[in-house]
Amino acid sequence: MTRNFLPKSIWIALLFLGMIGQGISLEISQGKIKLILHEQFERFIPYLRSVSEGTGTEEWVPLIVDKDPRTSTVTLRVNEQIYRLGSIPGVRARISKGSEGGSIHWVLPDLEVKQTFSFLRSTESTEADALRIVLDITNLTEKEISLGVRYTLDTYLGEKSSTPFRTTQFAAITRETVFVPDRDNWFLVSEDRERNIGLQILLRGEGITPVERVVLANWRRLSDTPWEYAVNPTRTFTLLPYSINDSAAALYYPVVSVGPKETRRIVTVLGKRGSGTYTAEGALPASSSWKIDLDSLLLPSDEGGKNGDPRGKLKSDLSRVEKFIDRISRRVSDSTPVSKEEVEAYRRVLEELRKQVESQETK
């Protein structure tokens, strides 16, 4: 991130004045992840604990730009109105700490918005190394509304190299790009290869709200665009004279209808560059919600059992088989890697269902 701002003396003075009126910040950490919620800016910044290979020194590296937390935003499109959370006149957020992490809470005249953060652990890690971010938006009105969501993340880790971003399919993204996430592009990485540090953003997968499209462009251009952004593939991430090689990612979630008093939930996962598969670390895992579904299939059904009705028992077992087939079908259409633990769970359920069928055949 290279930006031409004010002279240094003026910048220091403004920074000092800003610190005088600065609100509180909530800092929460678990494992390799630290989260800072800024009440003054109504924004969040995730950090990753990194250890220098040469000296063994530990440091917390921000995964997105932290010099000014306001550069990363969440934008709501409500009917024809555009709201940028943290910059809504007359609305102030409340930050709080919970048992699993923290939250930022806004109340607008027609909407209630809560952003909740919890920790995840990837399958290759022994500690938490990702954040699960849940955005709940409730329609407080008596009328149906149309609602879209855009995350704009001010990235920087890949700016030192010639590869600001990459996906599985696109090994080096160096110009403005728009793409629709699919089986070949289910994550986005911004990485500093010299320090071996990378931010990975999950774009689709089980437990993740699918991103409709991703726009990668210069931060200033994206930030100045209220909603839709027209990509020009001939442009790089530079916008003279304001910024040089200044990358940003916009994640668009589709505009959908939300009924009166209904809540729309958006689940996003940001974390350390890795496999993209996670287990619970004080929260429902984004890529391991399969475990809850499969555990429910392992539980014996009481339908037909209490009154000894064999037909009711057979009907219940058949229902479990149908649910298992549906579960497999949904997993096949998912793009995230399958862990050994998950495969073993499927085998366990299949064996249990096979025993149920055999017991019915012997009766």
Coordinates of N, CA, C and O in Angstrom, one line a residue, residues 61-210:
V61 N 0.9 -9.6 12.9 CA 0.8 -9.0 11.6 C -0.6 -8.7 11.2 O -1.4 -9.7 11.1
P62 N -1.0 -7.5 10.9 CA -2.4 -7.3 10.4 C -2.7 -7.9 9.1 O -1.9 -7.8 8.2
L63 N -3.8 -8.6 9.0 CA -4.2 -9.3 7.7 C -4.8 -8.3 6.7 O -4.8 -8.6 5.5
I64 N -5.3 -7.2 7.2 CA -5.7 -6.1 6.3 C -5.1 -4.8 6.9 O -4.6 -4.8 8.0
V65 N -5.2 -3.7 6.1 CA -4.5 -2.5 6.5 C -5.1 -2.0 7.9 O -6.3 -1.9 8.0
D66 N -4.2 -1.7 8.8 CA -4.7 -1.3 10.2 C -4.3 0.1 10.5 O -4.6 0.6 11.6
K67 N -3.5 0.8 9.6 CA -3.1 2.2 9.9 C -4.4 3.1 10.1 O -4.4 4.0 10.9
D68 N -5.3 2.9 9.3 CA -6.6 3.6 9.4 C -7.7 2.5 9.2 O -8.0 2.0 8.1
P69 N -8.3 2.0 10.3 CA -9.3 0.9 10.3 C -10.5 1.2 9.4 O -11.2 0.3 8.9
R70 N -10.7 2.5 9.0 CA -11.9 2.9 8.2 C -11.8 2.5 6.8 O -12.7 2.5 6.0
T71 N -10.6 2.1 6.3 CA -10.4 1.7 4.9 C -11.0 0.4 4.5 O -11.2 0.2 3.3
S72 N -11.4 -0.4 5.5 CA -12.1 -1.7 5.2 C -13.5 -1.5 5.7 O -13.7 -1.1 6.8
T73 N -14.5 -1.8 4.8 CA -15.9 -1.4 5.1 C -16.9 -2.5 4.8 O -16.6 -3.4 4.0
V74 N -18.0 -2.4 5.4 CA -19.2 -3.2 5.0 C -20.3 -2.3 4.6 O -20.7 -1.4 5.3
T75 N -20.8 -2.5 3.3 CA -21.8 -1.7 2.7 C -23.1 -2.5 2.6 O -23.0 -3.6 2.1
L76 N -24.2 -1.9 2.9 CA -25.5 -2.5 2.7 C -26.3 -1.7 1.6 O -26.2 -0.5 1.6
R77 N -26.9 -2.5 0.8 CA -27.8 -1.9 -0.2 C -29.2 -2.3 0.2 O -29.6 -3.4 0.0
V78 N -30.0 -1.3 0.7 CA -31.3 -1.5 1.2 C -32.3 -0.8 0.2 O -32.3 0.4 0.2
N79 N -33.0 -1.6 -0.6 CA -33.8 -1.0 -1.6 C -32.9 -0.1 -2.5 O -31.9 -0.7 -3.0
E80 N -33.1 1.2 -2.6 CA -32.2 2.0 -3.4 C -31.2 2.8 -2.5 O -30.5 3.7 -3.0
Q81 N -31.2 2.6 -1.2 CA -30.4 3.3 -0.2 C -29.1 2.5 0.0 O -29.1 1.3 0.0
I82 N -28.0 3.3 0.1 CA -26.7 2.7 0.4 C -26.2 3.1 1.8 O -26.2 4.3 2.1
Y83 N -25.9 2.1 2.7 CA -25.4 2.4 4.0 C -24.0 1.8 4.2 O -23.8 0.6 3.9
R84 N -23.0 2.6 4.6 CA -21.7 2.1 4.9 C -21.6 2.0 6.4 O -21.6 3.1 7.1
L85 N -21.6 0.8 7.0 CA -21.6 0.7 8.4 C -20.3 1.3 9.0 O -19.2 1.2 8.6
G86 N -20.6 2.1 10.1 CA -19.5 2.9 10.7 C -19.5 4.3 10.2 O -18.8 5.1 10.8
S87 N -20.3 4.6 9.2 CA -20.3 6.0 8.7 C -21.7 6.5 8.4 O -22.0 7.2 7.4
I88 N -22.6 6.0 9.3 CA -24.1 6.4 9.1 C -24.4 7.5 10.1 O -24.2 7.4 11.3
P89 N -24.8 8.7 9.6 CA -25.1 9.8 10.4 C -26.1 9.5 11.5 O -27.1 8.9 11.2
G90 N -25.8 9.8 12.7 CA -26.8 9.6 13.8 C -26.8 8.2 14.4 O -27.6 7.9 15.3
V91 N -26.0 7.3 13.9 CA -26.0 5.9 14.3 C -24.6 5.6 14.9 O -23.6 5.8 14.2
R92 N -24.6 5.1 16.1 CA -23.3 4.7 16.7 C -23.4 3.2 17.1 O -24.4 2.8 17.6
A93 N -22.4 2.5 16.9 CA -22.3 1.1 17.2 C -21.9 0.8 18.6 O -21.3 1.7 19.2
R94 N -22.2 -0.3 19.1 CA -21.8 -0.8 20.4 C -21.0 -2.0 20.2 O -21.4 -3.0 19.6
I95 N -19.8 -2.0 20.8 CA -19.0 -3.2 20.7 C -19.0 -4.0 22.1 O -19.2 -3.3 23.1
S96 N -18.9 -5.3 22.0 CA -19.0 -6.1 23.3 C -18.2 -7.4 23.1 O -18.0 -7.8 22.0
K97 N -17.8 -7.9 24.2 CA -17.1 -9.2 24.2 C -18.0 -10.3 24.6 O -18.8 -10.2 25.6
G98 N -18.0 -11.5 23.9 CA -18.8 -12.6 24.3 C -18.0 -13.8 24.6 O -16.8 -13.8 24.7
S99 N -18.7 -14.9 24.9 CA -18.0 -16.1 25.3 C -17.1 -16.7 24.1 O -16.1 -17.4 24.4
E100 N -17.5 -16.4 22.9 CA -16.8 -17.0 21.8 C -15.9 -16.0 21.0 O -15.1 -16.3 20.1
G101 N -16.0 -14.7 21.3 CA -15.3 -13.7 20.6 C -15.9 -12.3 21.0 O -15.9 -11.9 22.1
G102 N -16.3 -11.6 19.9 CA -16.8 -10.2 20.2 C -17.8 -9.9 19.1 O -18.1 -10.6 18.2
S103 N -18.4 -8.7 19.2 CA -19.5 -8.2 18.3 C -19.5 -6.7 18.2 O -19.1 -6.0 19.1
I104 N -20.0 -6.3 17.0 CA -20.3 -4.9 16.8 C -21.8 -4.8 16.4 O -22.3 -5.6 15.6
H105 N -22.5 -3.9 17.1 CA -24.0 -3.9 17.0 C -24.5 -2.5 16.6 O -24.2 -1.5 17.3
W106 N -25.2 -2.4 15.5 CA -25.8 -1.2 15.0 C -27.4 -1.3 15.1 O -27.9 -2.4 14.8
V107 N -28.0 -0.2 15.4 CA -29.5 -0.1 15.3 C -29.9 1.1 14.5 O -29.6 2.2 14.9
L108 N -30.4 0.8 13.3 CA -30.9 1.9 12.5 C -32.4 2.0 12.6 O -33.1 1.1 13.2
P109 N -33.1 3.0 12.1 CA -34.5 3.1 12.2 C -35.3 1.9 11.6 O -36.3 1.5 12.2
D110 N -34.7 1.4 10.5 CA -35.5 0.3 9.9 C -34.7 -1.0 9.9 O -35.2 -2.1 9.4
L111 N -33.5 -1.0 10.4 CA -32.6 -2.2 10.4 C -31.9 -2.4 11.7 O -31.6 -1.4 12.4
E112 N -31.7 -3.7 12.1 CA -30.8 -4.0 13.2 C -29.7 -4.9 12.6 O -29.9 -5.8 11.9
V113 N -28.4 -4.5 12.9 CA -27.3 -5.2 12.3 C -26.3 -5.6 13.4 O -25.9 -4.8 14.2
K114 N -25.9 -6.9 13.4 CA -25.0 -7.4 14.3 C -23.9 -8.2 13.6 O -24.2 -9.1 12.9
Q115 N -22.7 -7.8 13.9 CA -21.5 -8.5 13.3 C -20.8 -9.2 14.5 O -20.3 -8.6 15.4
T116 N -20.8 -10.6 14.4 CA -20.3 -11.4 15.5 C -19.0 -12.1 15.0 O -19.0 -12.7 13.9
F117 N -18.0 -12.1 15.9 CA -16.7 -12.7 15.5 C -16.4 -13.9 16.4 O -16.6 -13.8 17.7
S118 N -16.0 -15.0 15.9 CA -15.5 -16.1 16.7 C -14.3 -16.8 16.0 O -14.0 -16.4 14.8
F119 N -13.6 -17.7 16.6 CA -12.4 -18.2 16.2 C -12.5 -19.6 15.6 O -13.3 -20.4 16.1
L120 N -11.7 -19.9 14.6 CA -11.7 -21.2 14.0 C -10.3 -21.8 13.9 O -9.3 -21.0 13.9
R121 N -10.1 -23.1 13.9 CA -8.8 -23.7 13.8 C -8.8 -24.6 12.5 O -9.7 -25.4 12.3
S122 N -7.8 -24.3 11.6 CA -7.7 -25.1 10.4 C -7.3 -26.6 10.8 O -6.7 -26.8 11.8
T123 N -7.5 -27.5 9.9 CA -7.2 -28.9 10.2 C -5.7 -29.1 10.3 O -5.3 -30.1 10.9
E124 N -4.9 -28.3 9.7 CA -3.5 -28.5 9.8 C -2.8 -27.7 10.9 O -1.6 -27.7 11.1
S125 N -3.6 -27.0 11.8 CA -3.1 -26.2 12.9 C -3.6 -26.8 14.2 O -4.6 -27.4 14.3
T126 N -2.8 -26.5 15.2 CA -3.1 -26.9 16.6 C -3.8 -25.7 17.3 O -4.2 -25.9 18.5
E127 N -3.8 -24.6 16.7 CA -4.3 -23.4 17.3 C -5.3 -22.7 16.4 O -5.2 -22.9 15.2
A128 N -6.1 -21.8 16.9 CA -7.0 -21.0 16.1 C -6.2 -20.1 15.1 O -5.2 -19.5 15.5
D129 N -6.6 -20.1 13.8 CA -5.8 -19.4 12.8 C -6.8 -18.7 11.8 O -6.4 -18.4 10.7
A130 N -8.1 -18.5 12.2 CA -9.0 -17.9 11.3 C -10.2 -17.3 12.1 O -10.4 -17.6 13.3
L131 N -10.9 -16.4 11.5 CA -12.1 -15.8 12.1 C -13.3 -16.1 11.3 O -13.3 -16.1 10.1
R132 N -14.3 -16.5 12.0 CA -15.7 -16.7 11.5 C -16.5 -15.4 11.8 O -16.6 -15.0 12.9
I133 N -16.9 -14.7 10.7 CA -17.6 -13.4 10.9 C -19.1 -13.6 10.4 O -19.3 -14.0 9.3
V134 N -20.0 -13.4 11.3 CA -21.4 -13.6 11.1 C -22.1 -12.2 11.1 O -22.0 -11.5 12.1
L135 N -22.7 -11.9 9.9 CA -23.4 -10.6 9.8 C -24.9 -10.9 9.8 O -25.4 -11.5 8.8
D136 N -25.6 -10.5 10.8 CA -27.1 -10.7 10.9 C -27.7 -9.3 10.7 O -27.5 -8.4 11.4
I137 N -28.6 -9.3 9.7 CA -29.3 -8.0 9.3 C -30.8 -8.3 9.4 O -31.3 -9.1 8.7
T138 N -31.5 -7.6 10.3 CA -32.9 -7.8 10.6 C -33.7 -6.7 10.1 O -33.4 -5.5 10.3
N139 N -34.7 -7.0 9.3 CA -35.7 -6.0 8.8 C -36.7 -5.6 9.9 O -37.5 -6.5 10.2
L140 N -36.6 -4.4 10.4 CA -37.5 -4.0 11.5 C -38.8 -3.5 11.0 O -39.7 -3.2 11.8
T141 N -39.0 -3.4 9.7 CA -40.2 -2.8 9.2 C -41.3 -3.8 8.9 O -41.1 -5.0 9.1
E142 N -42.4 -3.4 8.5 CA -43.6 -4.2 8.2 C -43.6 -4.5 6.7 O -44.6 -5.1 6.2
K143 N -42.6 -4.1 6.0 CA -42.6 -4.3 4.5 C -41.4 -5.1 4.1 O -40.4 -5.1 4.8
E144 N -41.5 -5.8 3.0 CA -40.4 -6.5 2.4 C -39.4 -5.5 1.9 O -39.8 -4.5 1.3
I145 N -38.1 -5.9 2.0 CA -37.1 -5.0 1.5 C -36.1 -5.9 0.6 O -36.1 -7.1 0.7
S146 N -35.4 -5.2 -0.3 CA -34.3 -5.9 -1.0 C -33.0 -5.5 -0.3 O -32.8 -4.4 0.1
L147 N -32.2 -6.5 -0.1 CA -30.9 -6.3 0.7 C -29.7 -7.0 0.0 O -29.8 -8.2 -0.3
G148 N -28.7 -6.2 -0.2 CA -27.4 -6.7 -0.7 C -26.3 -6.3 0.3 O -26.4 -5.3 1.0
V149 N -25.2 -7.0 0.2 CA -24.1 -6.8 1.1 C -22.8 -6.8 0.3 O -22.6 -7.6 -0.5
R150 N -21.9 -5.8 0.7 CA -20.6 -5.8 0.1 C -19.5 -5.6 1.1 O -19.6 -4.6 1.9
Y151 N -18.6 -6.5 1.2 CA -17.4 -6.3 2.0 C -16.3 -5.7 1.2 O -16.0 -6.3 0.1
T152 N -15.7 -4.6 1.6 CA -14.5 -4.1 0.9 C -13.3 -4.2 1.8 O -13.3 -3.5 2.9
L153 N -12.4 -5.0 1.5 CA -11.2 -5.3 2.3 C -10.0 -4.6 1.7 O -9.6 -4.9 0.6
D154 N -9.3 -3.8 2.6 CA -8.1 -3.0 2.1 C -6.9 -4.0 2.3 O -6.4 -4.0 3.4
T155 N -6.6 -4.7 1.3 CA -5.5 -5.7 1.4 C -4.2 -5.0 1.1 O -4.1 -3.9 0.6
Y156 N -3.1 -5.7 1.5 CA -1.8 -5.1 1.3 C -0.6 -6.1 1.3 O 0.5 -5.9 0.8
L157 N -0.9 -7.3 1.8 CA 0.2 -8.3 1.9 C 0.9 -8.7 0.6 O 2.1 -9.0 0.5
G158 N 0.1 -8.7 -0.5 CA 0.7 -9.1 -1.8 C 1.3 -7.9 -2.6 O 1.7 -8.1 -3.7
E159 N 1.3 -6.7 -2.0 CA 1.7 -5.6 -2.8 C 3.2 -5.5 -2.9 O 3.7 -4.8 -3.8
K160 N 4.0 -6.1 -2.1 CA 5.4 -6.1 -2.2 C 5.9 -6.9 -3.4 O 6.9 -6.6 -4.0
S161 N 5.1 -7.9 -3.8 CA 5.5 -8.7 -5.0 C 4.7 -8.2 -6.2 O 4.0 -7.3 -6.2
S162 N 4.9 -9.0 -7.3 CA 4.2 -8.7 -8.5 C 2.8 -9.4 -8.5 O 2.2 -9.4 -9.6
T163 N 2.4 -10.0 -7.4 CA 1.2 -10.8 -7.4 C 0.3 -10.4 -6.2 O 0.4 -11.0 -5.1
P164 N -0.5 -9.3 -6.4 CA -1.3 -8.8 -5.3 C -2.3 -9.9 -4.8 O -2.6 -10.0 -3.6
F165 N -2.8 -10.7 -5.7 CA -3.8 -11.7 -5.4 C -3.5 -13.0 -6.2 O -2.9 -13.0 -7.3
R166 N -4.1 -14.1 -5.7 CA -4.1 -15.3 -6.5 C -5.3 -16.2 -6.0 O -5.8 -16.1 -4.9
T167 N -5.7 -17.1 -6.9 CA -6.7 -18.1 -6.6 C -6.1 -19.4 -7.1 O -5.0 -19.5 -7.7
T168 N -6.9 -20.5 -7.0 CA -6.4 -21.8 -7.6 C -6.2 -21.6 -9.1 O -5.3 -22.1 -9.7
Q169 N -7.2 -21.0 -9.8 CA -7.2 -20.9 -11.2 C -6.3 -19.7 -11.7 O -5.6 -19.9 -12.7
F170 N -6.3 -18.6 -11.0 CA -5.5 -17.4 -11.4 C -4.3 -17.3 -10.5 O -4.4 -16.9 -9.3
A171 N -3.1 -17.8 -11.0 CA -1.9 -17.8 -10.2 C -1.4 -16.4 -9.9 O -0.7 -16.3 -8.9
A172 N -1.6 -15.5 -10.7 CA -1.1 -14.1 -10.5 C -2.1 -13.1 -11.0 O -2.2 -12.9 -12.3
I173 N -2.8 -12.4 -10.1 CA -3.7 -11.3 -10.5 C -3.0 -10.0 -10.3 O -2.7 -9.6 -9.2
T174 N -2.7 -9.3 -11.5 CA -2.0 -8.1 -11.4 C -2.7 -6.9 -11.9 O -2.2 -5.8 -11.9
R175 N -4.0 -7.1 -12.4 CA -4.8 -6.0 -12.9 C -6.2 -6.2 -12.4 O -6.6 -7.2 -11.8
E176 N -7.0 -5.1 -12.6 CA -8.4 -5.2 -12.2 C -9.1 -6.5 -12.7 O -8.9 -6.8 -13.9
T177 N -9.8 -7.1 -11.8 CA -10.3 -8.4 -12.2 C -11.7 -8.6 -11.5 O -11.9 -8.1 -10.4
V178 N -12.6 -9.2 -12.2 CA -13.9 -9.6 -11.6 C -14.1 -11.1 -12.0 O -13.8 -11.5 -13.1
F179 N -14.5 -11.9 -11.0 CA -14.8 -13.3 -11.3 C -15.9 -13.8 -10.3 O -16.2 -13.2 -9.3
V180 N -16.6 -14.9 -10.8 CA -17.6 -15.5 -10.0 C -17.0 -16.8 -9.3 O -16.4 -17.6 -10.0
P181 N -17.0 -16.8 -8.0 CA -16.4 -18.0 -7.4 C -17.0 -19.3 -7.8 O -18.2 -19.4 -8.0
D182 N -16.2 -20.3 -8.0 CA -16.7 -21.6 -8.4 C -15.7 -22.7 -7.8 O -15.0 -22.4 -6.9
R183 N -15.8 -23.9 -8.3 CA -15.0 -25.0 -7.8 C -13.5 -24.8 -7.9 O -12.7 -25.3 -7.1
D184 N -13.1 -24.0 -8.9 CA -11.7 -23.7 -9.1 C -11.3 -22.4 -8.4 O -10.1 -22.1 -8.4
N185 N -12.2 -21.6 -8.0 CA -11.9 -20.3 -7.3 C -12.8 -20.2 -6.1 O -13.6 -19.3 -6.0
W186 N -12.5 -21.0 -5.1 CA -13.4 -21.0 -3.9 C -12.7 -20.2 -2.8 O -13.2 -20.1 -1.7
F187 N -11.4 -19.7 -3.0 CA -10.8 -18.9 -2.0 C -9.9 -17.9 -2.8 O -9.6 -18.0 -3.9
L188 N -9.6 -16.8 -2.0 CA -8.7 -15.7 -2.5 C -7.6 -15.5 -1.5 O -7.8 -15.5 -0.3
V189 N -6.4 -15.3 -2.1 CA -5.2 -15.2 -1.2 C -4.5 -13.9 -1.5 O -4.3 -13.5 -2.7
S190 N -4.1 -13.1 -0.5 CA -3.2 -12.0 -0.5 C -2.1 -12.3 0.4 O -2.3 -12.5 1.6
E191 N -0.9 -12.4 -0.2 CA 0.2 -13.0 0.6 C 1.5 -12.2 0.4 O 1.8 -11.7 -0.6
D192 N 2.3 -12.2 1.5 CA 3.7 -11.7 1.5 C 4.6 -12.9 1.5 O 4.8 -13.6 2.6
R193 N 5.1 -13.3 0.4 CA 5.9 -14.5 0.3 C 7.2 -14.4 1.0 O 7.8 -15.4 1.5
E194 N 7.8 -13.2 1.1 CA 9.1 -13.1 1.8 C 8.9 -13.4 3.3 O 9.8 -14.1 3.8
R195 N 7.8 -13.0 3.9 CA 7.6 -13.3 5.3 C 6.8 -14.6 5.5 O 6.5 -15.0 6.6
N196 N 6.4 -15.2 4.4 CA 5.6 -16.4 4.5 C 4.3 -16.2 5.2 O 3.9 -17.0 6.1
I197 N 3.6 -15.1 4.9 CA 2.4 -14.8 5.6 C 1.3 -14.5 4.5 O 1.6 -13.8 3.5
G198 N 0.1 -15.1 4.7 CA -0.9 -14.9 3.7 C -2.3 -14.8 4.4 O -2.6 -15.5 5.3
L199 N -3.2 -13.9 3.8 CA -4.6 -13.8 4.2 C -5.3 -14.7 3.2 O -5.2 -14.5 2.0
Q200 N -6.2 -15.6 3.7 CA -7.0 -16.4 2.8 C -8.5 -16.0 3.1 O -8.9 -16.1 4.3
I201 N -9.2 -15.7 2.1 CA -10.7 -15.4 2.2 C -11.5 -16.5 1.5 O -11.3 -16.8 0.3
L202 N -12.3 -17.2 2.3 CA -13.2 -18.2 1.7 C -14.3 -17.6 1.0 O -15.0 -16.7 1.5
L203 N -14.6 -18.0 -0.2 CA -15.6 -17.4 -1.1 C -16.8 -18.3 -1.2 O -17.9 -17.8 -1.6
R204 N -16.7 -19.6 -1.0 CA -17.8 -20.5 -1.0 C -17.4 -21.8 -0.3 O -16.2 -22.0 0.0
G205 N -18.3 -22.6 0.0 CA -18.0 -23.9 0.7 C -19.1 -24.1 1.8 O -19.9 -23.2 2.1
E206 N -19.1 -25.2 2.4 CA -20.1 -25.6 3.4 C -19.9 -24.7 4.6 O -18.9 -24.5 5.1
G207 N -21.1 -24.1 5.0 CA -21.1 -23.2 6.2 C -20.7 -21.8 5.8 O -20.8 -20.9 6.7
I208 N -20.3 -21.5 4.6 CA -19.9 -20.2 4.1 C -21.1 -19.7 3.2 O -21.6 -20.4 2.4
T209 N -21.4 -18.4 3.4 CA -22.4 -17.8 2.5 C -21.7 -17.5 1.2 O -20.7 -16.8 1.1
P210 N -22.2 -18.1 0.1 CA -21.5 -18.0 -1.2 C -21.4 -16.5 -1.7 O -22.4 -15.8 -1.6

